[in-house]
């Protein structure tokens, strides 16, 4: 193949070397979502005064 | 007897989800639902946790279903706090599914109830969620038109500005509450919103705060995110040296955390940064590292992108043999993945290289003769515009699927 002339090389370089705009990979790193949480024990401790939970745990202990 | 059984199953589901095994947790919650309970508050808690478990498992349709059940139930029993929580979760799920308008309604409901109950923590969380919905909405519209940060249509700008306002409101409350973890999240997403808006200095300030808090908590994933986001912002400030330093730290942490996909992304960013610094040998070094991992992860899109970048860097160095090798590989991969514009770009690169090397089309293989057909077919869209478009399209595709995130 023929050697490159200076002009050809310069032209090629300016053409194929991408600009800043083309390059950005836009890989933004987002923070995680926050979800609201509920728990079955929230209600039991308040409403059932632990009676049912107590029966469960005592049953477990007896096993 | 039945009541206890449902409760026991649900408790085991809770335990498993807390331990990080959502898949097993789901089975227990679903068994609990099967057994059933007359206690509607218990049922509401089960639905809510099922919704969250499916959310973390990325099964958003199921998550939507259960959060919706939870919302209906909370309203039926007049549990206002429960309704607020269900609305927030439903809003987050709708956001991920791309239903932004309904997501806004739900998150707004979460906010309204929290304010009514004078629940500051809930109010702050609702504001963060609203910020996230508007951020996603803005980003979604912006992606459709492939814009660079800072060059946005009005509707995108409005959504992003709203997101920034909600994050600021959230920050005011969580700062008052002294909740540093929440401040860290808000700073991170505020920084990304400023980045998209083209406020790169503000983005840097926010990400610096995020970095500080990540270090306070010893949270290395958050630290890595901050480095990467700082790198991105410095690229657009034209401070490539600084950007390269941040990307190097990203790479270091990605390796420590043994996250190959993130490591690949960091190498790609470094390759691009050294291209901007016109240090093509370092650029090639990083793009080759990116290429190896892309192949290892069988990420064809990433592999094509690496070949395209390598072709350009070798061309800049005047190493035309290697440049042609990678341009040909880029062409092959573009065909394989059905990326038509990538294919065109590769053909144009190849024909440029052939011309520079003084070869005529006729002496080359079939690849080059086909390029005439493509060029004619596109009515002379030969210039750089075609190339740019191609790369931007490629940039829209994620390197790898999003990772499961922690939810705190």
Tab-separated table of N, CA and C in Angstrom, chain B residues 23 57 62 75-76 84 88 135 154 204 209 259 296 314 359:
chain	number	residue	atom	x	y	z
B	23	UNK	N	-36.647	-14.380	46.864
B	23	UNK	CA	-37.334	-15.454	46.124
B	23	UNK	C	-38.017	-16.417	47.095
B	57	UNK	N	-37.000	-8.126	42.880
B	57	UNK	CA	-36.731	-9.217	41.931
B	57	UNK	C	-36.929	-8.745	40.485
B	62	UNK	N	-45.947	-7.908	38.793
B	62	UNK	CA	-46.390	-8.524	40.046
B	62	UNK	C	-46.330	-7.505	41.194
B	75	UNK	N	-57.271	1.558	52.056
B	75	UNK	CA	-58.399	2.498	51.941
B	75	UNK	C	-59.646	1.908	52.577
B	76	UNK	N	-59.881	0.615	52.358
B	76	UNK	CA	-61.068	-0.060	52.889
B	76	UNK	C	-61.105	0.032	54.409
B	84	UNK	N	-50.784	5.869	52.591
B	84	UNK	CA	-49.660	6.684	52.143
B	84	UNK	C	-48.513	5.790	51.680
B	88	UNK	N	-46.979	5.382	47.861
B	88	UNK	CA	-45.567	5.609	47.542
B	88	UNK	C	-44.970	4.424	46.790
B	135	UNK	N	-37.296	12.958	37.407
B	135	UNK	CA	-35.984	12.714	36.790
B	135	UNK	C	-36.115	11.668	35.677
B	154	UNK	N	-37.896	21.978	25.933
B	154	UNK	CA	-38.504	22.584	27.126
B	154	UNK	C	-39.186	21.589	28.065
B	204	UNK	N	-21.080	18.827	40.114
B	204	UNK	CA	-19.850	18.495	40.844
B	204	UNK	C	-20.038	18.750	42.336
B	209	UNK	N	-20.579	16.247	47.750
B	209	UNK	CA	-21.283	16.005	49.010
B	209	UNK	C	-21.630	14.527	49.153
B	259	UNK	N	-16.938	-6.189	40.551
B	259	UNK	CA	-18.077	-5.997	39.652
B	259	UNK	C	-17.518	-5.798	38.236
B	296	UNK	N	-16.023	-11.478	27.715
B	296	UNK	CA	-16.224	-12.386	28.848
B	296	UNK	C	-17.698	-12.394	29.277
B	314	UNK	N	-6.604	3.502	16.825
B	314	UNK	CA	-5.500	3.014	15.983
B	314	UNK	C	-5.342	3.891	14.743
B	359	UNK	N	-5.973	1.948	-1.575
B	359	UNK	CA	-6.540	0.762	-2.209
B	359	UNK	C	-7.857	1.136	-2.880
